[in-house]
Amino acid sequence: MSVSQEYRLGQSLVWSNQEFSLADFVKRYELPQVVLVLGGYCGDTERTTFGRNQVLTLHTLRTTSKIVCQVPHSNAVVVPTSCPLKAEVIPMDCRDTKVTAYQLSTTYQKIKYVRVMEVGSTWNNNSIDTLKINDILQIKKIDSKISVLRCKNLTTAQDVSIYIDSTAVFVPLLDSNTYNLAEIQKKFGLPAKVRFLDKRAEIQMRSVPGKRKPSTSSTYLSDLGQMTAIEETQESDVIVTTVCSNLEEKVCLNVPTTLDITITVAEGFLRGDKTYQRVVKTLDKQLNRTNLKAFDDLDVYEHMNAVKKRMEEMVFIEEASTEVVERAREHLQRVERKKSKKLSSFERPPNYLPRQQESAKQK
């Protein structure tokens, strides 16, 4: 079937006067179906922009689990729970995003793992080159007699001692490992403080050889800094293709079912007409028979099974809706109120001073 024939096939349908919202339609009827857009919507992206009188084939419904993440000084975002990227986990009870050796020896004595953020001054066999940025340390002992932290550098497998008044700066961690969001949810529960670090892996995951490169304006998780993964939510998408006269303009998208568009159906759909059923079956199959080269500039460009698989693999970082944000923040506030009634398990009052202050006091 040529492209113009596909377009004429869609245009041959006689449309009814019955109107549906997209969400209501996919709840009531099985897919695939062919629909006409009556009331369009101009969104921020191609995925959420549809014009009036646009013919769409709704192929299948897809429900995904996403985690709402609060980003400091910004709006919340939603990230697929299946996102394979690894993140470090930071203690929820730790109020500081970075700590010093003195704080680790006093206020945060129960923190046993840290990542080196700034090297500062260190001591180990008269060497100041023991630590490097991003080394992971396990704190083995707080030696109050000589005011040092005795640590194991898990990155280099070396022992290292750090003066309590060192200028080194650390990121507190729950343990020495990194986890994807699903693993974090299972092992530590939500909410959880996390930080994605491996931008190289994120860029590599987004890149497909010979295909469209990611937009330079794309948001990377590794650029967002420390965030709070608050709770998991379920979102439903419809895999949609446009019915176009030119195959080069044919688009396959995953569209949120909550998108504010009004659609109608063909008279044949309401009557259960066999001709309509053949049209739907034919247009649904077109995704399998399409020339893949025509989809080089699109997010999804393979046949139906590959479309589903690829969408599962892609990481869409989206701004959370107002409703989702409010619900997530209320949940986080409830959790924080419960914790505020107890003394933080990571915080303890200071029990001694650093070396310089001790010397001054003795004088």
PDB file of N, CA and C in Angstrom, residues 50-107:
ATOM      1  N   PHE A  50      -1.075  18.225  19.111  1.00  0.00           N
ATOM      2  CA  PHE A  50      -1.925  17.637  18.082  1.00  0.00           C
ATOM      3  C   PHE A  50      -2.884  18.696  17.556  1.00  0.00           C
ATOM      4  N   GLY A  51      -3.066  18.701  16.227  1.00  0.00           N
ATOM      5  CA  GLY A  51      -3.923  19.686  15.596  1.00  0.00           C
ATOM      6  C   GLY A  51      -5.310  19.146  15.302  1.00  0.00           C
ATOM      7  N   ARG A  52      -6.244  20.056  15.114  1.00  0.00           N
ATOM      8  CA  ARG A  52      -7.618  19.698  14.776  1.00  0.00           C
ATOM      9  C   ARG A  52      -7.649  18.981  13.426  1.00  0.00           C
ATOM     10  N   ASN A  53      -8.532  17.975  13.312  1.00  0.00           N
ATOM     11  CA  ASN A  53      -8.732  17.177  12.092  1.00  0.00           C
ATOM     12  C   ASN A  53      -7.562  16.251  11.774  1.00  0.00           C
ATOM     13  N   GLN A  54      -6.696  16.012  12.747  1.00  0.00           N
ATOM     14  CA  GLN A  54      -5.599  15.066  12.561  1.00  0.00           C
ATOM     15  C   GLN A  54      -6.114  13.647  12.809  1.00  0.00           C
ATOM     16  N   VAL A  55      -5.812  12.737  11.889  1.00  0.00           N
ATOM     17  CA  VAL A  55      -6.235  11.343  12.022  1.00  0.00           C
ATOM     18  C   VAL A  55      -5.125  10.556  12.715  1.00  0.00           C
ATOM     19  N   LEU A  56      -5.498   9.813  13.744  1.00  0.00           N
ATOM     20  CA  LEU A  56      -4.529   9.061  14.535  1.00  0.00           C
ATOM     21  C   LEU A  56      -4.927   7.595  14.608  1.00  0.00           C
ATOM     22  N   THR A  57      -3.940   6.723  14.581  1.00  0.00           N
ATOM     23  CA  THR A  57      -4.162   5.315  14.898  1.00  0.00           C
ATOM     24  C   THR A  57      -3.671   5.077  16.315  1.00  0.00           C
ATOM     25  N   LEU A  58      -4.586   4.686  17.197  1.00  0.00           N
ATOM     26  CA  LEU A  58      -4.226   4.360  18.579  1.00  0.00           C
ATOM     27  C   LEU A  58      -3.922   2.866  18.613  1.00  0.00           C
ATOM     28  N   HIS A  59      -2.648   2.506  18.799  1.00  0.00           N
ATOM     29  CA  HIS A  59      -2.231   1.110  18.649  1.00  0.00           C
ATOM     30  C   HIS A  59      -2.411   0.288  19.918  1.00  0.00           C
ATOM     31  N   THR A  60      -1.870   0.771  21.019  1.00  0.00           N
ATOM     32  CA  THR A  60      -1.923  -0.026  22.244  1.00  0.00           C
ATOM     33  C   THR A  60      -1.731   0.869  23.456  1.00  0.00           C
ATOM     34  N   LEU A  61      -2.229   0.414  24.586  1.00  0.00           N
ATOM     35  CA  LEU A  61      -2.112   1.156  25.842  1.00  0.00           C
ATOM     36  C   LEU A  61      -0.927   0.609  26.625  1.00  0.00           C
ATOM     37  N   ARG A  62      -0.164   1.497  27.213  1.00  0.00           N
ATOM     38  CA  ARG A  62       1.031   1.092  27.956  1.00  0.00           C
ATOM     39  C   ARG A  62       1.046   1.810  29.301  1.00  0.00           C
ATOM     40  N   THR A  63       1.117   1.049  30.377  1.00  0.00           N
ATOM     41  CA  THR A  63       1.178   1.629  31.717  1.00  0.00           C
ATOM     42  C   THR A  63       2.597   1.500  32.254  1.00  0.00           C
ATOM     43  N   THR A  64       3.150   2.596  32.734  1.00  0.00           N
ATOM     44  CA  THR A  64       4.514   2.582  33.260  1.00  0.00           C
ATOM     45  C   THR A  64       4.538   3.119  34.683  1.00  0.00           C
ATOM     46  N   SER A  65       5.482   2.612  35.442  1.00  0.00           N
ATOM     47  CA  SER A  65       5.696   3.101  36.805  1.00  0.00           C
ATOM     48  C   SER A  65       6.788   4.158  36.768  1.00  0.00           C
ATOM     49  N   LYS A  66       6.524   5.281  37.408  1.00  0.00           N
ATOM     50  CA  LYS A  66       7.500   6.367  37.449  1.00  0.00           C
ATOM     51  C   LYS A  66       7.660   6.853  38.880  1.00  0.00           C
ATOM     52  N   ILE A  67       8.836   7.390  39.162  1.00  0.00           N
ATOM     53  CA  ILE A  67       9.121   7.891  40.501  1.00  0.00           C
ATOM     54  C   ILE A  67       9.210   9.413  40.454  1.00  0.00           C
ATOM     55  N   VAL A  68       8.472  10.044  41.349  1.00  0.00           N
ATOM     56  CA  VAL A  68       8.468  11.503  41.441  1.00  0.00           C
ATOM     57  C   VAL A  68       9.688  11.938  42.239  1.00  0.00           C
ATOM     58  N   CYS A  69      10.509  12.804  41.640  1.00  0.00           N
ATOM     59  CA  CYS A  69      11.744  13.256  42.284  1.00  0.00           C
ATOM     60  C   CYS A  69      11.729  14.771  42.441  1.00  0.00           C
ATOM     61  N   GLN A  70      11.957  15.227  43.668  1.00  0.00           N
ATOM     62  CA  GLN A  70      12.038  16.665  43.924  1.00  0.00           C
ATOM     63  C   GLN A  70      13.470  17.134  43.713  1.00  0.00           C
ATOM     64  N   VAL A  71      13.633  18.099  42.820  1.00  0.00           N
ATOM     65  CA  VAL A  71      14.951  18.648  42.523  1.00  0.00           C
ATOM     66  C   VAL A  71      15.101  19.969  43.279  1.00  0.00           C
ATOM     67  N   PRO A  72      16.228  20.195  43.990  1.00  0.00           N
ATOM     68  CA  PRO A  72      16.402  21.444  44.743  1.00  0.00           C
ATOM     69  C   PRO A  72      16.288  22.669  43.840  1.00  0.00           C
ATOM     70  N   HIS A  73      15.578  23.674  44.319  1.00  0.00           N
ATOM     71  CA  HIS A  73      15.438  24.954  43.621  1.00  0.00           C
ATOM     72  C   HIS A  73      14.844  24.790  42.224  1.00  0.00           C
ATOM     73  N   SER A  74      13.987  23.781  42.045  1.00  0.00           N
ATOM     74  CA  SER A  74      13.385  23.549  40.736  1.00  0.00           C
ATOM     75  C   SER A  74      12.098  22.763  40.920  1.00  0.00           C
ATOM     76  N   ASN A  75      11.394  22.540  39.798  1.00  0.00           N
ATOM     77  CA  ASN A  75      10.178  21.747  39.854  1.00  0.00           C
ATOM     78  C   ASN A  75      10.514  20.266  39.984  1.00  0.00           C
ATOM     79  N   ALA A  76       9.536  19.493  40.404  1.00  0.00           N
ATOM     80  CA  ALA A  76       9.719  18.049  40.496  1.00  0.00           C
ATOM     81  C   ALA A  76       9.711  17.441  39.098  1.00  0.00           C
ATOM     82  N   VAL A  77      10.401  16.312  38.955  1.00  0.00           N
ATOM     83  CA  VAL A  77      10.418  15.582  37.691  1.00  0.00           C
ATOM     84  C   VAL A  77       9.966  14.156  37.960  1.00  0.00           C
ATOM     85  N   VAL A  78       9.546  13.467  36.895  1.00  0.00           N
ATOM     86  CA  VAL A  78       9.212  12.049  37.013  1.00  0.00           C
ATOM     87  C   VAL A  78      10.179  11.259  36.146  1.00  0.00           C
ATOM     88  N   VAL A  79      10.676  10.159  36.699  1.00  0.00           N
ATOM     89  CA  VAL A  79      11.654   9.312  36.022  1.00  0.00           C
ATOM     90  C   VAL A  79      11.130   7.876  36.051  1.00  0.00           C
ATOM     91  N   PRO A  80      11.197   7.141  34.939  1.00  0.00           N
ATOM     92  CA  PRO A  80      10.726   5.752  34.941  1.00  0.00           C
ATOM     93  C   PRO A  80      11.406   4.923  36.029  1.00  0.00           C
ATOM     94  N   THR A  81      10.626   4.131  36.739  1.00  0.00           N
ATOM     95  CA  THR A  81      11.191   3.252  37.760  1.00  0.00           C
ATOM     96  C   THR A  81      12.202   2.295  37.145  1.00  0.00           C
ATOM     97  N   SER A  82      12.001   1.954  35.876  1.00  0.00           N
ATOM     98  CA  SER A  82      12.884   1.015  35.181  1.00  0.00           C
ATOM     99  C   SER A  82      14.175   1.654  34.682  1.00  0.00           C
ATOM    100  N   CYS A  83      14.382   2.937  34.962  1.00  0.00           N
ATOM    101  CA  CYS A  83      15.604   3.620  34.521  1.00  0.00           C
ATOM    102  C   CYS A  83      16.831   2.839  34.992  1.00  0.00           C
ATOM    103  N   PRO A  84      17.713   2.416  34.077  1.00  0.00           N
ATOM    104  CA  PRO A  84      18.845   1.569  34.467  1.00  0.00           C
ATOM    105  C   PRO A  84      20.030   2.334  35.050  1.00  0.00           C
ATOM    106  N   LEU A  85      20.009   3.654  34.988  1.00  0.00           N
ATOM    107  CA  LEU A  85      21.144   4.436  35.473  1.00  0.00           C
ATOM    108  C   LEU A  85      21.312   4.277  36.981  1.00  0.00           C
ATOM    109  N   LYS A  86      22.562   4.255  37.411  1.00  0.00           N
ATOM    110  CA  LYS A  86      22.880   4.036  38.821  1.00  0.00           C
ATOM    111  C   LYS A  86      23.034   5.365  39.561  1.00  0.00           C
ATOM    112  N   ALA A  87      22.648   5.354  40.837  1.00  0.00           N
ATOM    113  CA  ALA A  87      22.757   6.550  41.674  1.00  0.00           C
ATOM    114  C   ALA A  87      23.320   6.167  43.034  1.00  0.00           C
ATOM    115  N   GLU A  88      24.013   7.122  43.657  1.00  0.00           N
ATOM    116  CA  GLU A  88      24.435   6.912  45.036  1.00  0.00           C
ATOM    117  C   GLU A  88      23.278   7.300  45.951  1.00  0.00           C
ATOM    118  N   VAL A  89      23.245   6.702  47.144  1.00  0.00           N
ATOM    119  CA  VAL A  89      22.147   6.937  48.082  1.00  0.00           C
ATOM    120  C   VAL A  89      22.690   7.659  49.305  1.00  0.00           C
ATOM    121  N   ILE A  90      22.035   8.748  49.661  1.00  0.00           N
ATOM    122  CA  ILE A  90      22.467   9.616  50.750  1.00  0.00           C
ATOM    123  C   ILE A  90      21.501   9.444  51.921  1.00  0.00           C
ATOM    124  N   PRO A  91      21.982   9.415  53.158  1.00  0.00           N
ATOM    125  CA  PRO A  91      21.079   9.246  54.303  1.00  0.00           C
ATOM    126  C   PRO A  91      19.995  10.319  54.337  1.00  0.00           C
ATOM    127  N   MET A  92      18.752   9.908  54.453  1.00  0.00           N
ATOM    128  CA  MET A  92      17.638  10.858  54.523  1.00  0.00           C
ATOM    129  C   MET A  92      17.751  11.753  55.749  1.00  0.00           C
ATOM    130  N   ASP A  93      18.296  11.204  56.840  1.00  0.00           N
ATOM    131  CA  ASP A  93      18.369  11.960  58.088  1.00  0.00           C
ATOM    132  C   ASP A  93      19.513  12.960  58.120  1.00  0.00           C
ATOM    133  N   CYS A  94      20.389  12.911  57.131  1.00  0.00           N
ATOM    134  CA  CYS A  94      21.525  13.829  57.101  1.00  0.00           C
ATOM    135  C   CYS A  94      21.083  15.149  56.476  1.00  0.00           C
ATOM    136  N   ARG A  95      21.107  16.205  57.264  1.00  0.00           N
ATOM    137  CA  ARG A  95      20.617  17.499  56.788  1.00  0.00           C
ATOM    138  C   ARG A  95      21.596  18.182  55.842  1.00  0.00           C
ATOM    139  N   ASP A  96      22.871  17.830  55.947  1.00  0.00           N
ATOM    140  CA  ASP A  96      23.893  18.478  55.125  1.00  0.00           C
ATOM    141  C   ASP A  96      24.171  17.655  53.868  1.00  0.00           C
ATOM    142  N   THR A  97      24.285  18.333  52.735  1.00  0.00           N
ATOM    143  CA  THR A  97      24.585  17.639  51.483  1.00  0.00           C
ATOM    144  C   THR A  97      26.072  17.338  51.354  1.00  0.00           C
ATOM    145  N   LYS A  98      26.894  18.055  52.112  1.00  0.00           N
ATOM    146  CA  LYS A  98      28.320  17.757  52.169  1.00  0.00           C
ATOM    147  C   LYS A  98      28.799  18.008  53.595  1.00  0.00           C
ATOM    148  N   VAL A  99      29.788  17.221  54.022  1.00  0.00           N
ATOM    149  CA  VAL A  99      30.232  17.272  55.413  1.00  0.00           C
ATOM    150  C   VAL A  99      31.751  17.290  55.476  1.00  0.00           C
ATOM    151  N   THR A 100      32.263  17.721  56.625  1.00  0.00           N
ATOM    152  CA  THR A 100      33.702  17.749  56.872  1.00  0.00           C
ATOM    153  C   THR A 100      34.091  16.579  57.775  1.00  0.00           C
ATOM    154  N   ALA A 101      35.390  16.378  57.913  1.00  0.00           N
ATOM    155  CA  ALA A 101      35.876  15.327  58.808  1.00  0.00           C
ATOM    156  C   ALA A 101      35.450  15.611  60.246  1.00  0.00           C
ATOM    157  N   TYR A 102      35.453  16.889  60.625  1.00  0.00           N
ATOM    158  CA  TYR A 102      35.035  17.245  61.981  1.00  0.00           C
ATOM    159  C   TYR A 102      33.571  16.860  62.215  1.00  0.00           C
ATOM    160  N   GLN A 103      32.706  17.145  61.246  1.00  0.00           N
ATOM    161  CA  GLN A 103      31.301  16.764  61.394  1.00  0.00           C
ATOM    162  C   GLN A 103      31.135  15.248  61.465  1.00  0.00           C
ATOM    163  N   LEU A 104      31.945  14.520  60.700  1.00  0.00           N
ATOM    164  CA  LEU A 104      31.869  13.057  60.731  1.00  0.00           C
ATOM    165  C   LEU A 104      32.333  12.502  62.074  1.00  0.00           C
ATOM    166  N   SER A 105      33.197  13.238  62.754  1.00  0.00           N
ATOM    167  CA  SER A 105      33.706  12.773  64.048  1.00  0.00           C
ATOM    168  C   SER A 105      32.824  13.208  65.207  1.00  0.00           C
ATOM    169  N   THR A 106      31.869  14.084  64.933  1.00  0.00           N
ATOM    170  CA  THR A 106      31.027  14.611  66.015  1.00  0.00           C
ATOM    171  C   THR A 106      29.545  14.417  65.704  1.00  0.00           C
ATOM    172  N   THR A 107      29.001  15.279  64.871  1.00  0.00           N
ATOM    173  CA  THR A 107      27.563  15.277  64.607  1.00  0.00           C
ATOM    174  C   THR A 107      27.087  14.015  63.901  1.00  0.00           C
TER     175      THR A 107
END
